[in-house]
Amino acid sequence: MTETAPAPSPSFTLALLGRFELIGPDGAVSLPNKKLAGLLAYLACTAPQPQHREKLSTLLWGSHFEAQAKQNLRQALFKLRQVLGQSALRSDGEFISLNAVVITCDVPQFERLVRKGSRDALTAAADLYRGRLVDDIAVNAEGWSEWLAGERERLSELAVGAMVALGDQELSDGRAGDALLAGQRANALNSMREDAHRLIMRALSAAGRNAEALKYYQAVVALLKQELGTAPDATTSALAAELRKVQEHKIVLPAAEPTADLSHQAEHVFGNDRPSVAVLPFRNMGDETEQDYFADGVTADIITALSRSRAGGDRGRIELCPSGQGNDQPAECAATRCAIRPERSYSQGGQPHSRLGRAHSYRKRGPGLVQSLRPPPGRHLRPAGRRQQQCCRSRRSRRS
């Protein structure tokens, strides 16, 4: 019984994704000129499909007369055989092809990994894509430039798709950090791909950074409007709406009963010696409904900043109250009637507190969010004195 001899390993390794790099048995191999490297790269990308001699001569020497172009091609093939060996190139009359047994290339390997689609294959494909196709090869030929531009775009889109697919698998397996890295790599290759932006938003939300995901969506809206003059597609907008609901659920902690008496809530929040802080949300007053997320983000930022100003103690409580309609008055509920007074400023330890002052100066329509916060230990939050209130009113009158 005879045994089949194993296939010989390739003698040369050609890397085209990123910088052109040819490695032989004795190390790196340099080619005499750029057109020779371009010819080898083209044959490697199209292997094992044979290429017609006339097509090859037009690709790199299209500006020459036909006879001169064919002569240049013959010389280039002769030099490649000298470097790679006679068996590296296969010739069948008018057709030339690269022998994959002698030389292996990263481009066909990258495409096979992407088609395979498993997590390990996609990870290997993402690592294999080091940059644009032959980023350091510049050949002054129209045919070469057209082919190279199309091939670069095709391979770049394959890489972005592979990274997004890898991120989706990482996210489904609960690895939000790895999914975020995959999305960021895909976005670095093509910042106009919304599927990469959606992956980043979902990864941020899965990592507990929902407010940051909404801010990222805000940046995506601005980018698409600036670069393409368009808004995010329906899928991206729907994802942002879901994230806003998640953010609202995080901000509005579970209340008692839906039918609970609001006056009782106000008494619970404000009927004690602990001072309280109320934050009213913003409402989009323009015609562009896609800017609603910005109002939600500002409200979330204010609440987050107030929460971080506390040094210890239990977390504050947030109540959701209906707002007044058609006017600029505070929310019409017992809690906000007790707490939100736009003309009243607050100070911390007797000094005006800029954050709280700004929070209480917002007079926007919309549902009222009432947040009660305890001051840090040893610090007291109290209304400003009569003289400070008069100074604030005089400054407002001068500005108006």
Coordinates of C-alpha atoms in Angstrom, one line a residue:
M1 CA 0.0 0.0 0.0
T2 CA 1.5 3.3 -1.1
E3 CA 1.3 6.4 1.0
T4 CA 0.6 9.8 -0.6
A5 CA 3.4 12.2 -0.1
P6 CA 2.4 15.4 1.7
A7 CA 2.2 18.6 -0.4
P8 CA 5.3 20.7 -0.2
S9 CA 5.1 23.8 1.8
P10 CA 5.3 27.1 -0.1
S11 CA 8.7 28.5 -0.5
F12 CA 7.7 32.2 -0.4
T13 CA 5.1 34.2 1.7
L14 CA 3.6 37.3 0.2
A15 CA 1.9 39.9 2.4
L16 CA -0.2 42.5 0.6
L17 CA -2.5 43.7 3.3
G18 CA -0.7 46.8 4.5
R19 CA 2.9 47.1 3.2
F20 CA 4.2 44.9 0.4
E21 CA 6.4 42.2 2.0
L22 CA 7.9 39.1 0.2
I23 CA 9.6 36.5 2.5
G24 CA 11.7 33.7 1.1
P25 CA 13.7 30.8 2.6
D26 CA 16.5 33.2 3.4
G27 CA 14.4 36.1 4.7
A28 CA 13.0 39.3 3.1
V29 CA 13.2 39.5 -0.7
S30 CA 13.4 42.9 -2.5
L31 CA 12.2 43.3 -6.1
P32 CA 14.0 45.7 -8.5
N33 CA 11.1 48.0 -9.1
K34 CA 7.5 48.9 -8.2
K35 CA 5.9 47.6 -11.4
L36 CA 7.4 44.2 -10.8
A37 CA 5.9 44.2 -7.3
G38 CA 2.6 45.4 -8.8
L39 CA 2.6 42.5 -11.3
L40 CA 3.3 40.0 -8.6
A41 CA 0.5 41.5 -6.4
Y42 CA -2.0 41.4 -9.2
L43 CA -1.3 37.7 -10.0
A44 CA -1.5 36.8 -6.3
C45 CA -4.8 38.5 -5.8
T46 CA -6.3 36.9 -8.9
A47 CA -4.8 33.4 -8.3
P48 CA -5.4 30.7 -9.3
Q49 CA -7.3 32.2 -12.2
P50 CA -5.0 32.7 -15.3
Q51 CA -4.6 36.2 -16.7
H52 CA -4.2 37.1 -20.3
R53 CA -0.9 38.6 -21.4
E54 CA -2.6 41.5 -23.1
K55 CA -4.5 42.3 -19.9
L56 CA -1.3 42.3 -17.9
S57 CA 0.5 44.5 -20.3
T58 CA -2.3 47.0 -20.4
L59 CA -2.6 47.0 -16.6
L60 CA 0.9 48.3 -16.1
W61 CA 2.1 49.6 -19.4
G62 CA -1.1 50.9 -21.0
S63 CA 0.5 54.2 -22.0
H64 CA 3.1 52.4 -24.1
F65 CA 2.8 51.2 -27.7
E66 CA 1.5 47.6 -27.8
A67 CA 4.8 46.1 -28.9
Q68 CA 6.7 47.9 -26.2
A69 CA 4.1 47.0 -23.6
K70 CA 4.4 43.3 -24.5
Q71 CA 8.2 43.5 -24.4
N72 CA 8.1 45.1 -20.9
L73 CA 5.8 42.3 -19.7
R74 CA 8.1 39.5 -21.0
Q75 CA 11.0 41.1 -19.2
A76 CA 9.0 41.5 -16.0
L77 CA 8.0 37.8 -16.1
F78 CA 11.6 36.8 -16.7
K79 CA 12.8 38.7 -13.6
L80 CA 10.1 37.2 -11.4
R81 CA 11.2 33.7 -12.4
Q82 CA 14.7 34.6 -11.6
V83 CA 13.7 35.6 -8.0
L84 CA 11.0 33.1 -7.3
G85 CA 12.1 30.1 -9.4
Q86 CA 10.9 28.8 -12.7
S87 CA 8.0 26.9 -11.2
A88 CA 6.5 30.0 -9.5
L89 CA 4.7 31.2 -12.6
R90 CA 2.6 29.0 -14.8
S91 CA 2.4 29.8 -18.5
D92 CA -0.2 28.4 -20.9
G93 CA 0.2 30.1 -24.2
E94 CA -1.2 33.6 -23.8
F95 CA -2.2 33.1 -20.1
I96 CA -0.1 33.5 -17.0
S97 CA -1.0 32.4 -13.4
L98 CA 0.7 32.2 -10.0
N99 CA 1.6 28.8 -8.6
A100 CA 0.1 28.7 -5.1
V101 CA 2.3 25.7 -4.2
V102 CA 5.4 27.9 -4.4
I103 CA 4.1 31.2 -3.1
T104 CA 1.3 31.8 -0.6
C105 CA -0.5 35.2 -0.2
D106 CA -2.5 36.7 2.7
V107 CA -5.3 38.1 0.5
P108 CA -6.8 34.7 -0.5
Q109 CA -6.3 33.5 3.0
F110 CA -8.1 36.5 4.4
E111 CA -11.0 35.9 2.0
R112 CA -11.3 32.2 3.0
L113 CA -11.4 33.2 6.7
V114 CA -14.1 35.7 6.2
R115 CA -16.2 33.2 4.2
K116 CA -15.8 30.6 7.0
G117 CA -17.5 33.0 9.5
S118 CA -16.6 31.3 12.8
R119 CA -15.4 33.3 15.8
D120 CA -11.9 32.0 15.5
A121 CA -11.8 32.5 11.7
L122 CA -13.2 36.1 12.0
T123 CA -10.6 36.9 14.7
A124 CA -7.8 35.6 12.5
A125 CA -9.2 37.6 9.5
A126 CA -9.4 40.8 11.6
D127 CA -5.8 40.3 12.7
L128 CA -4.6 39.5 9.2
Y129 CA -6.0 42.8 7.8
R130 CA -3.1 45.1 8.6
G131 CA -4.1 47.9 6.3
R132 CA -5.0 48.9 2.7
L133 CA -3.9 46.6 -0.1
V134 CA -0.2 47.3 -1.0
D135 CA -0.3 50.7 0.7
D136 CA 3.3 51.4 -0.2
I137 CA 3.2 50.5 -3.9
A138 CA 2.7 53.5 -6.3
V139 CA 2.6 52.7 -10.0
N140 CA 1.9 55.5 -12.5
A141 CA -0.5 53.6 -14.7
E142 CA -4.2 54.2 -15.2
G143 CA -5.2 50.6 -15.4
W144 CA -3.3 49.8 -12.2
S145 CA -4.9 52.7 -10.3
E146 CA -8.4 51.7 -11.3
W147 CA -7.9 48.1 -10.3
L148 CA -6.2 49.0 -7.1
A149 CA -8.9 51.5 -5.9
G150 CA -11.7 48.9 -6.5
E151 CA -9.8 46.1 -4.8
R152 CA -8.9 48.2 -1.8
E153 CA -12.5 49.2 -1.3
R154 CA -13.7 45.6 -1.7
L155 CA -11.2 44.2 0.8
S156 CA -11.8 47.1 3.3
E157 CA -15.6 46.4 3.2
L158 CA -14.9 42.7 3.8
A159 CA -12.7 43.6 6.8
V160 CA -15.4 45.9 8.3
G161 CA -18.0 43.2 7.8
A162 CA -15.8 40.6 9.5
M163 CA -15.1 42.9 12.5
V164 CA -18.8 43.7 12.9
A165 CA -19.8 40.0 12.7
L166 CA -17.1 39.2 15.2
G167 CA -18.4 42.0 17.5
D168 CA -21.9 40.6 17.3
Q169 CA -20.7 37.2 18.3
E170 CA -18.7 38.6 21.2
L171 CA -21.8 40.6 22.3
S172 CA -24.0 37.5 22.2
D173 CA -21.5 35.6 24.3
G174 CA -21.5 38.4 26.9
R175 CA -18.1 39.9 26.1
A176 CA -19.0 43.5 25.8
G177 CA -15.5 44.8 26.0
D178 CA -14.3 42.6 23.1
A179 CA -17.3 43.6 21.1
L180 CA -16.5 47.3 21.7
L181 CA -13.0 46.8 20.5
A182 CA -14.2 45.1 17.3
G183 CA -16.7 47.9 16.7
Q184 CA -14.0 50.5 17.2
R185 CA -11.6 48.8 14.7
A186 CA -14.4 48.6 12.1
N187 CA -15.2 52.2 12.6
A188 CA -11.6 53.2 12.2
L189 CA -11.7 51.5 8.7
N190 CA -14.9 53.1 7.6
S191 CA -16.6 55.8 9.8
M192 CA -19.7 55.8 7.5
R193 CA -20.7 52.3 8.2
E194 CA -23.8 52.5 10.5
D195 CA -23.6 48.8 11.5
A196 CA -20.3 49.5 13.1
H197 CA -21.7 52.5 15.0
R198 CA -24.7 50.4 16.1
L199 CA -22.3 47.7 17.4
I200 CA -20.4 50.3 19.5
M201 CA -23.7 51.7 20.9
R202 CA -24.9 48.2 21.9
A203 CA -21.5 47.3 23.4
L204 CA -21.5 50.4 25.5
S205 CA -25.0 49.8 26.7
A206 CA -24.2 46.2 27.5
A207 CA -21.2 47.3 29.5
G208 CA -23.4 49.6 31.6
R209 CA -22.4 52.8 29.8
N210 CA -25.8 53.6 28.4
A211 CA -25.5 57.4 28.8
E212 CA -22.2 57.2 26.9
A213 CA -23.9 55.2 24.1
L214 CA -26.5 58.0 23.7
K215 CA -23.7 60.6 23.5
Y216 CA -22.0 58.4 20.9
Y217 CA -25.3 58.4 18.9
Q218 CA -25.3 62.2 19.1
A219 CA -21.8 62.3 17.6
V220 CA -23.0 59.9 14.8
V221 CA -25.9 62.1 13.9
A222 CA -23.6 65.1 13.6
L223 CA -21.0 63.1 11.6
L224 CA -23.6 61.8 9.1
K225 CA -25.2 65.3 8.7
Q226 CA -21.8 66.9 8.1
E227 CA -20.3 64.3 5.8
L228 CA -23.4 63.0 3.9
G229 CA -26.1 65.5 4.6
T230 CA -28.4 62.8 5.9
A231 CA -29.8 61.4 9.1
P232 CA -29.1 57.9 10.6
D233 CA -31.2 55.1 9.1
A234 CA -34.3 53.6 10.7
T235 CA -32.4 50.8 12.4
T236 CA -29.9 53.1 14.1
S237 CA -32.7 55.5 15.1
A238 CA -34.7 52.6 16.6
L239 CA -31.7 51.5 18.6
A240 CA -31.2 55.0 20.0
A241 CA -34.9 55.0 21.0
E242 CA -34.4 51.7 22.9
L243 CA -31.3 53.1 24.6
R244 CA -33.3 56.2 25.7
K245 CA -35.9 54.0 27.2
V246 CA -33.2 52.1 29.1
Q247 CA -31.7 55.4 30.3
E248 CA -35.1 56.6 31.5
H249 CA -35.6 53.4 33.4
K250 CA -32.2 53.8 35.1
I251 CA -32.9 57.5 36.0
V252 CA -36.5 56.9 37.2
L253 CA -36.1 54.3 40.0
P254 CA -39.2 52.1 40.7
A255 CA -41.7 54.2 42.5
A256 CA -44.3 52.9 45.0
E257 CA -47.7 52.5 43.2
P258 CA -48.8 54.3 40.1
T259 CA -51.8 55.6 42.0
A260 CA -49.8 56.9 44.9
D261 CA -50.7 60.3 46.2
L262 CA -48.2 62.9 44.9
S263 CA -48.7 65.1 48.0
H264 CA -47.5 62.1 50.1
Q265 CA -44.5 61.8 47.8
A266 CA -43.7 65.5 48.3
E267 CA -44.0 65.1 52.0
H268 CA -41.7 62.1 51.9
V269 CA -39.1 63.8 49.9
F270 CA -39.2 67.3 51.3
G271 CA -41.0 66.9 54.7
N272 CA -37.8 66.4 56.6
D273 CA -34.7 68.3 57.5
R274 CA -32.7 67.1 54.6
P275 CA -32.5 69.6 51.8
S276 CA -33.4 68.4 48.3
V277 CA -32.5 69.2 44.7
A278 CA -35.0 69.1 41.8
V279 CA -34.0 68.7 38.2
L280 CA -36.5 69.4 35.4
P281 CA -35.8 67.8 32.0
F282 CA -35.4 69.7 28.8
R283 CA -37.9 69.5 25.9
N284 CA -37.0 69.9 22.2
M285 CA -38.8 73.1 21.1
G286 CA -37.7 72.8 17.5
D287 CA -39.1 71.0 14.5
E288 CA -36.3 68.4 14.2
T289 CA -37.5 65.4 16.3
E290 CA -34.2 63.6 15.9
Q291 CA -32.8 66.1 18.3
D292 CA -34.9 64.7 21.2
Y293 CA -31.9 62.6 22.4
F294 CA -30.0 65.8 23.1
A295 CA -32.6 67.0 25.6
D296 CA -32.5 63.6 27.3
G297 CA -28.7 63.7 27.4
V298 CA -28.5 67.1 29.0
T299 CA -31.0 66.0 31.8
A300 CA -29.0 62.9 32.4
D301 CA -25.7 64.8 32.6
I302 CA -27.1 67.2 35.2
I303 CA -28.4 64.4 37.3
T304 CA -25.2 62.5 37.0
A305 CA -23.1 65.6 38.0
L306 CA -25.3 66.2 41.0
S307 CA -25.0 62.6 42.1
R308 CA -21.2 62.6 41.8
S309 CA -21.0 65.7 44.0
R310 CA -22.1 63.7 47.0
A311 CA -19.3 62.1 49.1
G312 CA -20.9 59.0 50.6
G313 CA -24.4 58.2 52.0
D314 CA -27.2 56.3 50.3
R315 CA -28.2 57.1 46.7
G316 CA -30.8 59.8 46.1
R317 CA -34.4 59.1 45.1
I318 CA -35.9 60.2 41.9
E319 CA -39.6 60.8 41.4
L320 CA -41.4 61.2 38.1
C321 CA -44.1 63.9 38.1
P322 CA -46.3 65.3 35.2
S323 CA -45.5 68.7 34.0
G324 CA -47.5 71.8 33.3
Q325 CA -48.8 72.3 29.7
G326 CA -48.5 75.4 27.5
N327 CA -46.5 77.5 30.0
D328 CA -43.0 77.9 31.5
Q329 CA -44.1 77.2 35.0
P330 CA -42.7 74.3 37.0
A331 CA -44.4 70.9 37.0
E332 CA -47.9 71.0 38.4
C333 CA -47.6 68.3 41.0
A334 CA -47.3 68.5 44.8
A335 CA -43.7 67.4 44.8
T336 CA -42.5 70.0 42.3
R337 CA -44.7 72.8 43.8
C338 CA -42.8 72.2 47.0
A339 CA -39.4 71.9 45.5
I340 CA -38.9 73.7 42.2
R341 CA -38.8 77.5 42.4
P342 CA -37.0 79.1 39.4
E343 CA -36.5 82.3 41.2
R344 CA -34.7 80.7 44.2
S345 CA -31.0 80.1 44.3
Y346 CA -29.1 77.8 46.6
S347 CA -25.8 77.8 48.3
Q348 CA -23.6 75.2 49.8
G349 CA -22.2 76.1 53.2
G350 CA -23.3 79.7 52.7
Q351 CA -21.7 80.1 49.3
P352 CA -23.5 80.0 46.0
H353 CA -23.3 76.6 44.4
S354 CA -22.9 77.0 40.6
R355 CA -24.1 73.5 39.7
L356 CA -27.3 73.7 41.8
G357 CA -27.9 77.2 40.7
R358 CA -27.8 76.1 37.0
A359 CA -30.0 73.1 37.7
H360 CA -32.7 75.2 39.4
S361 CA -32.6 77.9 36.7
Y362 CA -33.8 75.6 33.9
R363 CA -37.4 76.4 33.2
K364 CA -38.3 74.0 30.4
R365 CA -41.6 72.2 29.7
G366 CA -41.8 68.5 29.9
P367 CA -42.1 65.7 32.6
G368 CA -40.5 66.8 35.8
L369 CA -37.9 64.7 37.4
V370 CA -37.5 65.3 41.2
Q371 CA -34.3 64.1 42.7
S372 CA -33.6 64.3 46.4
L373 CA -29.9 64.2 47.4
R374 CA -28.3 64.3 50.8
P375 CA -25.4 66.7 51.2
P376 CA -22.0 65.3 52.0
P377 CA -21.3 64.6 55.7
G378 CA -20.5 67.9 57.5
R379 CA -21.9 70.0 54.7
H380 CA -25.3 71.7 54.7
L381 CA -27.4 72.9 51.8
R382 CA -29.6 75.8 52.6
P383 CA -31.4 78.6 50.7
A384 CA -29.3 81.6 50.0
G385 CA -29.7 84.7 52.2
R386 CA -32.0 87.6 51.5
R387 CA -29.1 89.7 50.2
Q388 CA -27.8 87.0 47.9
Q389 CA -31.3 86.5 46.4
Q390 CA -31.6 90.3 45.8
C391 CA -28.3 90.3 44.0
C392 CA -29.3 87.4 41.9
R393 CA -32.6 89.2 40.9
S394 CA -30.8 92.4 40.1
R395 CA -28.3 90.6 37.9
R396 CA -31.2 88.9 36.0
S397 CA -33.0 92.2 35.5
R398 CA -29.8 93.8 34.1
R399 CA -29.3 90.9 31.7
S400 CA -32.9 91.1 30.5

